[in-house]
PDB file of C-alpha atoms in Angstrom:
ATOM      1  CA  MET Q 850      -0.246   0.043  -0.070  1.00 35.00           C
ATOM      2  CA  MET Q 851       2.909   2.549   0.925  1.00 38.00           C
ATOM      3  CA  ARG Q 852       4.350   1.789  -2.777  1.00 43.00           C
ATOM      4  CA  MET Q 853       0.844   3.121  -4.004  1.00 43.00           C
ATOM      5  CA  GLU Q 854       2.120   6.645  -2.305  1.00 73.00           C
ATOM      6  CA  ASN Q 855       4.706   6.931  -4.626  1.00 80.00           C
ATOM      7  CA  THR Q 856       4.450   9.045  -8.188  1.00 89.00           C
ATOM      8  CA  ILE Q 857       7.783   7.697  -9.083  1.00 96.00           C
ATOM      9  CA  ASN Q 858       9.745   4.487  -7.803  1.00 96.00           C
ATOM     10  CA  LEU Q 859      13.341   3.932  -8.637  1.00 97.00           C
ATOM     11  CA  GLN Q 860      15.417   1.015  -7.008  1.00 97.00           C
ATOM     12  CA  ASP Q 861      19.012   0.081  -8.120  1.00 97.00           C
ATOM     13  CA  LEU Q 862      18.831   1.818 -11.598  1.00 97.00           C
ATOM     14  CA  SER Q 863      21.500   2.494 -13.629  1.00 97.00           C
ATOM     15  CA  ARG Q 864      21.758   3.481 -17.277  1.00 97.00           C
ATOM     16  CA  THR Q 865      24.823   2.951 -19.616  1.00 96.00           C
ATOM     17  CA  PHE Q 866      25.678   4.404 -22.592  1.00 93.00           C
ATOM     18  CA  ARG Q 867      27.833   2.124 -24.870  1.00 89.00           C
ATOM     19  CA  THR Q 868      29.718   2.586 -28.128  1.00 86.00           C
ATOM     20  CA  GLU Q 869      32.310   0.715 -30.061  1.00 82.00           C
ATOM     21  CA  ASP Q 870      34.938   2.343 -27.896  1.00 84.00           C
ATOM     22  CA  VAL Q 871      33.550   3.593 -24.444  1.00 88.00           C
ATOM     23  CA  GLU Q 872      31.052   2.366 -21.991  1.00 90.00           C
ATOM     24  CA  THR Q 873      29.810   5.464 -19.799  1.00 91.00           C
ATOM     25  CA  GLN Q 874      27.487   4.496 -16.500  1.00 93.00           C
ATOM     26  CA  ALA Q 875      25.478   7.680 -16.481  1.00 95.00           C
ATOM     27  CA  LEU Q 876      22.821   6.712 -13.761  1.00 97.00           C
ATOM     28  CA  ASN Q 877      24.681   4.150 -10.757  1.00 96.00           C
ATOM     29  CA  HIS Q 878      22.280   2.075  -8.529  1.00 96.00           C
ATOM     30  CA  ILE Q 879      20.280   4.773  -8.135  1.00 96.00           C
ATOM     31  CA  ASN Q 880      17.533   4.443  -5.544  1.00 96.00           C
ATOM     32  CA  LEU Q 881      14.827   7.152  -5.376  1.00 95.00           C
ATOM     33  CA  GLN Q 882      11.086   7.602  -4.237  1.00 95.00           C
ATOM     34  CA  ILE Q 883       9.285  10.676  -4.639  1.00 95.00           C
ATOM     35  CA  LYS Q 884       5.833  10.988  -3.349  1.00 94.00           C
ATOM     36  CA  LYS Q 885       2.238  12.258  -5.157  1.00 94.00           C
ATOM     37  CA  GLY Q 886       2.206  16.337  -4.554  1.00 94.00           C
ATOM     38  CA  GLU Q 887       5.726  16.427  -3.731  1.00 95.00           C
ATOM     39  CA  PHE Q 888       8.777  18.823  -5.444  1.00 96.00           C
ATOM     40  CA  THR Q 889      12.132  17.774  -5.916  1.00 96.00           C
ATOM     41  CA  ALA Q 890      14.706  19.663  -7.614  1.00 96.00           C
ATOM     42  CA  ILE Q 891      18.192  17.451  -9.190  1.00 97.00           C
ATOM     43  CA  MET Q 892      20.997  18.862  -9.186  1.00 96.00           C
ATOM     44  CA  GLY Q 893      24.759  18.903  -9.622  1.00 94.00           C
ATOM     45  CA  PRO Q 894      27.938  18.980 -12.161  1.00 93.00           C
ATOM     46  CA  SER Q 895      27.373  19.275 -15.686  1.00 90.00           C
ATOM     47  CA  GLY Q 896      27.494  15.488 -16.880  1.00 90.00           C
ATOM     48  CA  CYS Q 897      26.704  13.874 -13.566  1.00 94.00           C
ATOM     49  CA  GLY Q 898      23.545  12.413 -14.930  1.00 94.00           C
ATOM     50  CA  LYS Q 899      20.414  14.740 -14.229  1.00 95.00           C
ATOM     51  CA  SER Q 900      19.329  15.038 -17.669  1.00 92.00           C
ATOM     52  CA  THR Q 901      19.921  11.405 -17.928  1.00 95.00           C
ATOM     53  CA  LEU Q 902      17.807  10.721 -15.076  1.00 96.00           C
ATOM     54  CA  LEU Q 903      15.100  12.781 -16.316  1.00 95.00           C
ATOM     55  CA  ASN Q 904      14.705  11.196 -19.289  1.00 94.00           C
ATOM     56  CA  VAL Q 905      13.938   7.979 -17.552  1.00 96.00           C
ATOM     57  CA  ILE Q 906      11.489   9.647 -15.465  1.00 97.00           C
ATOM     58  CA  GLY Q 907       9.851  11.175 -17.896  1.00 96.00           C
ATOM     59  CA  LEU Q 908       9.904   7.824 -19.903  1.00 96.00           C
ATOM     60  CA  LEU Q 909      11.968   8.866 -22.882  1.00 94.00           C
ATOM     61  CA  ASP Q 910      14.429   6.526 -22.292  1.00 93.00           C
ATOM     62  CA  ASN Q 911      14.766   2.840 -20.773  1.00 95.00           C
ATOM     63  CA  PRO Q 912      16.979   2.138 -18.009  1.00 96.00           C
ATOM     64  CA  THR Q 913      19.529   0.057 -18.441  1.00 96.00           C
ATOM     65  CA  SER Q 914      18.789  -2.182 -15.817  1.00 96.00           C
ATOM     66  CA  GLY Q 915      17.199  -1.867 -11.840  1.00 97.00           C
ATOM     67  CA  LEU Q 916      13.508  -1.001 -11.589  1.00 97.00           C
ATOM     68  CA  TYR Q 917      11.018   1.817 -12.477  1.00 97.00           C
ATOM     69  CA  GLU Q 918       7.467   2.242 -10.789  1.00 96.00           C
ATOM     70  CA  PHE Q 919       5.228   5.188 -12.395  1.00 95.00           C
ATOM     71  CA  GLU Q 920       2.451   4.898 -10.449  1.00 92.00           C
ATOM     72  CA  GLY Q 921       2.490   1.678  -8.989  1.00 91.00           C
ATOM     73  CA  LYS Q 922       3.097   0.210 -12.423  1.00 93.00           C
ATOM     74  CA  GLU Q 923       6.631  -1.767 -13.534  1.00 95.00           C
ATOM     75  CA  VAL Q 924       7.975   0.711 -16.574  1.00 96.00           C
ATOM     76  CA  SER Q 925      11.358  -0.333 -16.481  1.00 94.00           C
ATOM     77  CA  ASN Q 926      11.728  -1.705 -20.041  1.00 91.00           C
ATOM     78  CA  LEU Q 927       8.911  -0.826 -21.939  1.00 94.00           C
ATOM     79  CA  ARG Q 928       8.780  -0.489 -26.048  1.00 94.00           C
ATOM     80  CA  GLU Q 929       8.338   3.334 -27.341  1.00 93.00           C
ATOM     81  CA  SER Q 930       4.547   3.035 -28.221  1.00 93.00           C
ATOM     82  CA  GLN Q 931       4.076   1.431 -24.586  1.00 95.00           C
ATOM     83  CA  ARG Q 932       5.783   4.271 -23.134  1.00 94.00           C
ATOM     84  CA  THR Q 933       4.241   6.578 -25.151  1.00 92.00           C
ATOM     85  CA  SER Q 934       0.812   5.383 -24.030  1.00 93.00           C
ATOM     86  CA  VAL Q 935       1.961   5.903 -20.024  1.00 94.00           C
ATOM     87  CA  ARG Q 936       2.888   9.390 -20.819  1.00 93.00           C
ATOM     88  CA  LYS Q 937       0.118  10.483 -22.526  1.00 90.00           C
ATOM     89  CA  GLY Q 938      -2.601  12.840 -19.814  1.00 87.00           C
ATOM     90  CA  ASN Q 939       0.308  11.393 -17.705  1.00 94.00           C
ATOM     91  CA  ILE Q 940       3.840  13.888 -17.913  1.00 95.00           C
ATOM     92  CA  GLY Q 941       4.452  17.041 -19.073  1.00 94.00           C
ATOM     93  CA  PHE Q 942       7.853  18.295 -19.676  1.00 94.00           C
ATOM     94  CA  VAL Q 943       9.497  21.795 -19.920  1.00 92.00           C
ATOM     95  CA  PHE Q 944      12.680  22.730 -21.662  1.00 87.00           C
ATOM     96  CA  GLN Q 945      15.355  25.414 -21.006  1.00 84.00           C
ATOM     97  CA  SER Q 946      14.842  26.120 -25.101  1.00 86.00           C
ATOM     98  CA  PHE Q 947      11.132  26.151 -24.778  1.00 88.00           C
ATOM     99  CA  ASN Q 948      10.988  23.504 -27.582  1.00 90.00           C
ATOM    100  CA  LEU Q 949       7.892  25.350 -28.987  1.00 94.00           C
ATOM    101  CA  ILE Q 950       6.873  25.133 -32.915  1.00 95.00           C
ATOM    102  CA  ASP Q 951       8.061  27.879 -34.858  1.00 96.00           C
ATOM    103  CA  GLU Q 952       4.844  27.793 -37.397  1.00 97.00           C
ATOM    104  CA  LEU Q 953       2.510  27.386 -34.707  1.00 97.00           C
ATOM    105  CA  THR Q 954       0.818  30.265 -33.092  1.00 97.00           C
ATOM    106  CA  VAL Q 955       0.335  30.065 -29.705  1.00 97.00           C
ATOM    107  CA  PHE Q 956      -2.891  28.913 -29.206  1.00 97.00           C
ATOM    108  CA  GLU Q 957      -1.915  26.538 -31.971  1.00 97.00           C
ATOM    109  CA  ASN Q 958       1.564  25.249 -29.808  1.00 96.00           C
ATOM    110  CA  ILE Q 959      -0.444  25.257 -26.880  1.00 97.00           C
ATOM    111  CA  GLU Q 960      -3.417  22.917 -28.781  1.00 97.00           C
ATOM    112  CA  VAL Q 961      -0.773  20.395 -29.690  1.00 94.00           C
ATOM    113  CA  PRO Q 962      -1.090  17.994 -27.137  1.00 92.00           C
ATOM    114  CA  LEU Q 963      -4.945  18.035 -26.471  1.00 95.00           C
ATOM    115  CA  LYS Q 964      -5.219  16.850 -30.451  1.00 93.00           C
ATOM    116  CA  TYR Q 965      -2.990  13.924 -29.569  1.00 88.00           C
ATOM    117  CA  LEU Q 966      -4.816  13.340 -26.356  1.00 91.00           C
ATOM    118  CA  GLY Q 967      -8.438  13.000 -28.853  1.00 92.00           C
ATOM    119  CA  PHE Q 968     -10.491  16.254 -26.907  1.00 94.00           C
ATOM    120  CA  SER Q 969     -12.885  17.740 -29.153  1.00 96.00           C
ATOM    121  CA  LYS Q 970     -12.316  21.153 -30.597  1.00 96.00           C
ATOM    122  CA  SER Q 971     -14.682  22.598 -27.756  1.00 96.00           C
ATOM    123  CA  GLU Q 972     -13.121  21.110 -25.076  1.00 96.00           C
ATOM    124  CA  ARG Q 973      -9.160  22.111 -26.647  1.00 96.00           C
ATOM    125  CA  LYS Q 974     -10.594  25.841 -27.001  1.00 96.00           C
ATOM    126  CA  GLU Q 975     -12.029  25.940 -23.549  1.00 96.00           C
ATOM    127  CA  LYS Q 976      -8.815  24.238 -22.027  1.00 95.00           C
ATOM    128  CA  ILE Q 977      -6.711  26.332 -23.582  1.00 96.00           C
ATOM    129  CA  GLU Q 978      -8.556  29.487 -22.979  1.00 96.00           C
ATOM    130  CA  SER Q 979      -8.281  28.709 -19.461  1.00 94.00           C
ATOM    131  CA  VAL Q 980      -4.591  27.740 -19.103  1.00 93.00           C
ATOM    132  CA  LEU Q 981      -3.570  31.189 -21.400  1.00 94.00           C
ATOM    133  CA  ASP Q 982      -5.586  33.515 -18.636  1.00 92.00           C
ATOM    134  CA  ARG Q 983      -3.956  31.777 -15.743  1.00 87.00           C
ATOM    135  CA  MET Q 984      -0.397  32.178 -16.945  1.00 87.00           C
ATOM    136  CA  LYS Q 985      -1.676  35.244 -18.174  1.00 88.00           C
ATOM    137  CA  ILE Q 986      -0.584  35.482 -22.017  1.00 92.00           C
ATOM    138  CA  GLY Q 987      -3.897  35.094 -23.611  1.00 94.00           C
ATOM    139  CA  HIS Q 988      -3.261  38.850 -25.696  1.00 95.00           C
ATOM    140  CA  ARG Q 989      -0.199  36.762 -27.860  1.00 95.00           C
ATOM    141  CA  LYS Q 990      -2.165  33.765 -28.132  1.00 96.00           C
ATOM    142  CA  ASN Q 991      -2.724  34.430 -31.979  1.00 97.00           C
ATOM    143  CA  HIS Q 992       1.297  35.369 -32.079  1.00 97.00           C
ATOM    144  CA  PHE Q 993       4.089  33.488 -33.087  1.00 97.00           C
ATOM    145  CA  PRO Q 994       6.700  31.939 -31.083  1.00 96.00           C
ATOM    146  CA  GLN Q 995       9.432  34.551 -32.479  1.00 96.00           C
ATOM    147  CA  GLN Q 996       7.048  37.714 -31.797  1.00 97.00           C
ATOM    148  CA  LEU Q 997       7.471  36.463 -28.390  1.00 95.00           C
ATOM    149  CA  SER Q 998      10.254  36.983 -25.424  1.00 92.00           C
ATOM    150  CA  GLY Q 999      11.850  34.545 -23.421  1.00 91.00           C
ATOM    151  CA  GLY Q1000       9.845  34.947 -20.777  1.00 90.00           C
ATOM    152  CA  GLN Q1001       6.720  34.481 -23.114  1.00 93.00           C
ATOM    153  CA  GLN Q1002       7.824  31.549 -24.741  1.00 94.00           C
ATOM    154  CA  GLN Q1003       9.024  29.806 -21.279  1.00 91.00           C
ATOM    155  CA  ARG Q1004       5.043  30.462 -19.684  1.00 91.00           C
ATOM    156  CA  VAL Q1005       3.571  29.242 -23.719  1.00 95.00           C
ATOM    157  CA  ALA Q1006       5.537  26.238 -23.000  1.00 94.00           C
ATOM    158  CA  LEU Q1007       4.493  25.808 -19.672  1.00 93.00           C
ATOM    159  CA  CYS Q1008       0.627  26.279 -20.844  1.00 94.00           C
ATOM    160  CA  ARG Q1009       1.210  23.357 -23.372  1.00 95.00           C
ATOM    161  CA  ALA Q1010       2.922  20.871 -20.295  1.00 94.00           C
ATOM    162  CA  VAL Q1011       0.442  21.284 -18.199  1.00 93.00           C
ATOM    163  CA  VAL Q1012      -3.167  22.099 -20.388  1.00 94.00           C
ATOM    164  CA  SER Q1013      -3.795  18.673 -19.746  1.00 92.00           C
ATOM    165  CA  GLN Q1014      -3.353  18.213 -16.260  1.00 91.00           C
ATOM    166  CA  PRO Q1015      -0.993  15.560 -16.079  1.00 93.00           C
ATOM    167  CA  LYS Q1016       0.150  14.010 -12.379  1.00 93.00           C
ATOM    168  CA  LEU Q1017       3.548  14.563 -12.890  1.00 96.00           C
ATOM    169  CA  LEU Q1018       5.763  18.068 -14.109  1.00 96.00           C
ATOM    170  CA  LEU Q1019       9.245  17.729 -15.277  1.00 97.00           C
ATOM    171  CA  ALA Q1020      11.303  20.940 -15.968  1.00 95.00           C
ATOM    172  CA  ASP Q1021      14.732  21.168 -17.400  1.00 94.00           C
ATOM    173  CA  GLU Q1022      16.129  23.864 -16.494  1.00 92.00           C
ATOM    174  CA  PRO Q1023      12.829  25.793 -16.777  1.00 91.00           C
ATOM    175  CA  THR Q1024      14.748  28.892 -15.806  1.00 91.00           C
ATOM    176  CA  GLY Q1025      17.916  28.948 -17.692  1.00 89.00           C
ATOM    177  CA  ASN Q1026      17.491  31.208 -20.487  1.00 87.00           C
ATOM    178  CA  LEU Q1027      15.815  33.374 -18.465  1.00 89.00           C
ATOM    179  CA  ASP Q1028      16.945  37.321 -16.789  1.00 89.00           C
ATOM    180  CA  SER Q1029      15.578  37.197 -13.186  1.00 89.00           C
ATOM    181  CA  GLN Q1030      12.313  38.884 -13.309  1.00 89.00           C
ATOM    182  CA  ASN Q1031      10.959  36.479 -15.742  1.00 88.00           C
ATOM    183  CA  GLY Q1032      12.711  33.088 -14.011  1.00 89.00           C
ATOM    184  CA  GLN Q1033      10.924  34.034 -10.642  1.00 90.00           C
ATOM    185  CA  GLU Q1034       7.970  34.310 -12.477  1.00 88.00           C
ATOM    186  CA  VAL Q1035       8.193  30.648 -13.779  1.00 89.00           C
ATOM    187  CA  MET Q1036       9.244  29.385 -10.283  1.00 91.00           C
ATOM    188  CA  LYS Q1037       5.468  31.473  -8.958  1.00 90.00           C
ATOM    189  CA  LEU Q1038       3.780  29.507 -11.451  1.00 89.00           C
ATOM    190  CA  LEU Q1039       5.821  26.280 -10.402  1.00 93.00           C
ATOM    191  CA  LEU Q1040       4.951  26.432  -6.932  1.00 92.00           C
ATOM    192  CA  GLU Q1041       1.436  27.453  -7.608  1.00 91.00           C
ATOM    193  CA  LEU Q1042       0.623  24.211  -9.954  1.00 92.00           C
ATOM    194  CA  ASN Q1043       2.819  22.058  -7.236  1.00 93.00           C
ATOM    195  CA  ARG Q1044       0.556  23.489  -4.186  1.00 92.00           C
ATOM    196  CA  GLU Q1045      -2.505  22.628  -6.365  1.00 91.00           C
ATOM    197  CA  GLY Q1046      -1.191  18.774  -6.156  1.00 91.00           C
ATOM    198  CA  THR Q1047       0.903  18.409  -9.376  1.00 94.00           C
ATOM    199  CA  THR Q1048       4.242  16.600  -8.563  1.00 96.00           C
ATOM    200  CA  ILE Q1049       6.926  18.437  -9.567  1.00 97.00           C
ATOM    201  CA  VAL Q1050      10.816  17.073 -10.672  1.00 97.00           C
ATOM    202  CA  MET Q1051      13.350  19.840 -11.704  1.00 97.00           C
ATOM    203  CA  VAL Q1052      16.821  19.361 -12.696  1.00 96.00           C
ATOM    204  CA  THR Q1053      18.350  23.083 -11.999  1.00 94.00           C
ATOM    205  CA  HIS Q1054      21.768  24.772 -11.649  1.00 92.00           C
ATOM    206  CA  SER Q1055      20.241  27.334  -9.550  1.00 92.00           C
ATOM    207  CA  ASP Q1056      20.276  27.571  -5.565  1.00 92.00           C
ATOM    208  CA  HIS Q1057      17.967  29.964  -5.368  1.00 91.00           C
ATOM    209  CA  ASP Q1058      15.394  27.580  -7.530  1.00 93.00           C
ATOM    210  CA  ALA Q1059      16.286  24.953  -5.980  1.00 93.00           C
ATOM    211  CA  GLY Q1060      14.948  26.519  -1.885  1.00 91.00           C
ATOM    212  CA  PHE Q1061      11.553  26.481  -3.601  1.00 90.00           C
ATOM    213  CA  ALA Q1062      11.247  22.498  -3.527  1.00 94.00           C
ATOM    214  CA  HIS Q1063      10.515  20.432  -0.605  1.00 93.00           C
ATOM    215  CA  ARG Q1064      13.540  18.133  -1.214  1.00 94.00           C
ATOM    216  CA  VAL Q1065      16.581  18.626  -3.426  1.00 95.00           C
ATOM    217  CA  ILE Q1066      18.612  15.693  -4.696  1.00 96.00           C
ATOM    218  CA  HIS Q1067      22.659  16.033  -5.515  1.00 96.00           C
ATOM    219  CA  LEU Q1068      23.872  13.347  -8.109  1.00 96.00           C
ATOM    220  CA  PHE Q1069      27.544  13.018  -8.634  1.00 96.00           C
ATOM    221  CA  ASP Q1070      29.129  10.884 -11.783  1.00 94.00           C
ATOM    222  CA  GLY Q1071      25.377   9.591 -12.004  1.00 95.00           C
ATOM    223  CA  LYS Q1072      24.916   8.448  -7.642  1.00 96.00           C
ATOM    224  CA  VAL Q1073      23.043   9.779  -5.399  1.00 95.00           C
ATOM    225  CA  ILE Q1074      24.919  11.889  -2.910  1.00 95.00           C
ATOM    226  CA  THR Q1075      23.141  13.921  -0.798  1.00 92.00           C
ATOM    227  CA  GLU Q1076      19.496  14.693   0.198  1.00 90.00           C
ATOM    228  CA  GLN Q1077      17.960  17.581   1.534  1.00 86.00           C
ATOM    229  CA  GLN Q1078      14.653  17.260   3.527  1.00 80.00           C
ATOM    230  CA  LYS Q1079      12.184  20.083   4.139  1.00 62.00           C
ATOM    231  CA  ILE Q1080      13.426  22.964   2.390  1.00 49.00           C
ATOM    232  CA  ASN Q1081      12.010  26.118   3.774  1.00 55.00           C
ATOM    233  CA  ARG Q1082       9.813  28.062   0.952  1.00 55.00           C
ATOM    234  CA  ASP Q1083       8.930  30.468   3.494  1.00 53.00           C
ATOM    235  CA  LEU Q1084      12.395  32.299   2.583  1.00 50.00           C
ATOM    236  CA  HIS Q1085      11.272  33.625  -0.449  1.00 53.00           C
ATOM    237  CA  PRO Q1086       8.132  35.418   0.311  1.00 51.00           C
ATOM    238  CA  GLU Q1087       8.223  37.319  -3.133  1.00 52.00           C
ATOM    239  CA  LEU Q1088       6.748  33.969  -4.714  1.00 52.00           C
ATOM    240  CA  THR Q1089       4.198  33.414  -2.765  1.00 50.00           C
ATOM    241  CA  SER Q1090       2.640  36.730  -2.343  1.00 47.00           C
ATOM    242  CA  SER Q1091      -0.319  37.344  -5.330  1.00 41.00           C
TER     243      SER Q1091
END
């Protein structure tokens, strides 16, 4: 029963990349549990395995060995079509580079996952306008990504990630390409989503951003070396004010 409380359960999980001449162990016997509704930050130097871990958690890649359970279901060795099925409606992604489609408007970018999930046109419109209003970007819905500032593009990326109300949101350096003001706005939105029940796993190099998490996981050479529990987010009132 306790296992079902975890959105993510990793046991003795490893990921090895092999070429003809080189074998690289990106993840080295990771043991990690993330509970539903938890906000977890993952930190460590470049090349320590942070993005690889996020890719495995997000079912973009399979581990080489070990156990991965998502929402109580074993997902360690799924085929790509099976991983896609589990991701649908369950996992949202936010990337440092935004990954918006230049040829689509803001509205159309946000619409992509809803089309994929089979929502009707009226349902899509309602959901998109609701999330645009929440993220305060509705006035830009007919613009194209290159007509937006970096902060606006990241807001759109957040809209796209959460419009289907996923259980888990994965964020890879979500403020990495933003100035401090826009970065603060993005962190405020992530905090709001988490307080409403979304489980968040965020890779970051920023001690400031990591300070908003319930827990900070430090990786080094593909291993969990330290965990900091119960980070006091009240130390950052600028993000908790309306």
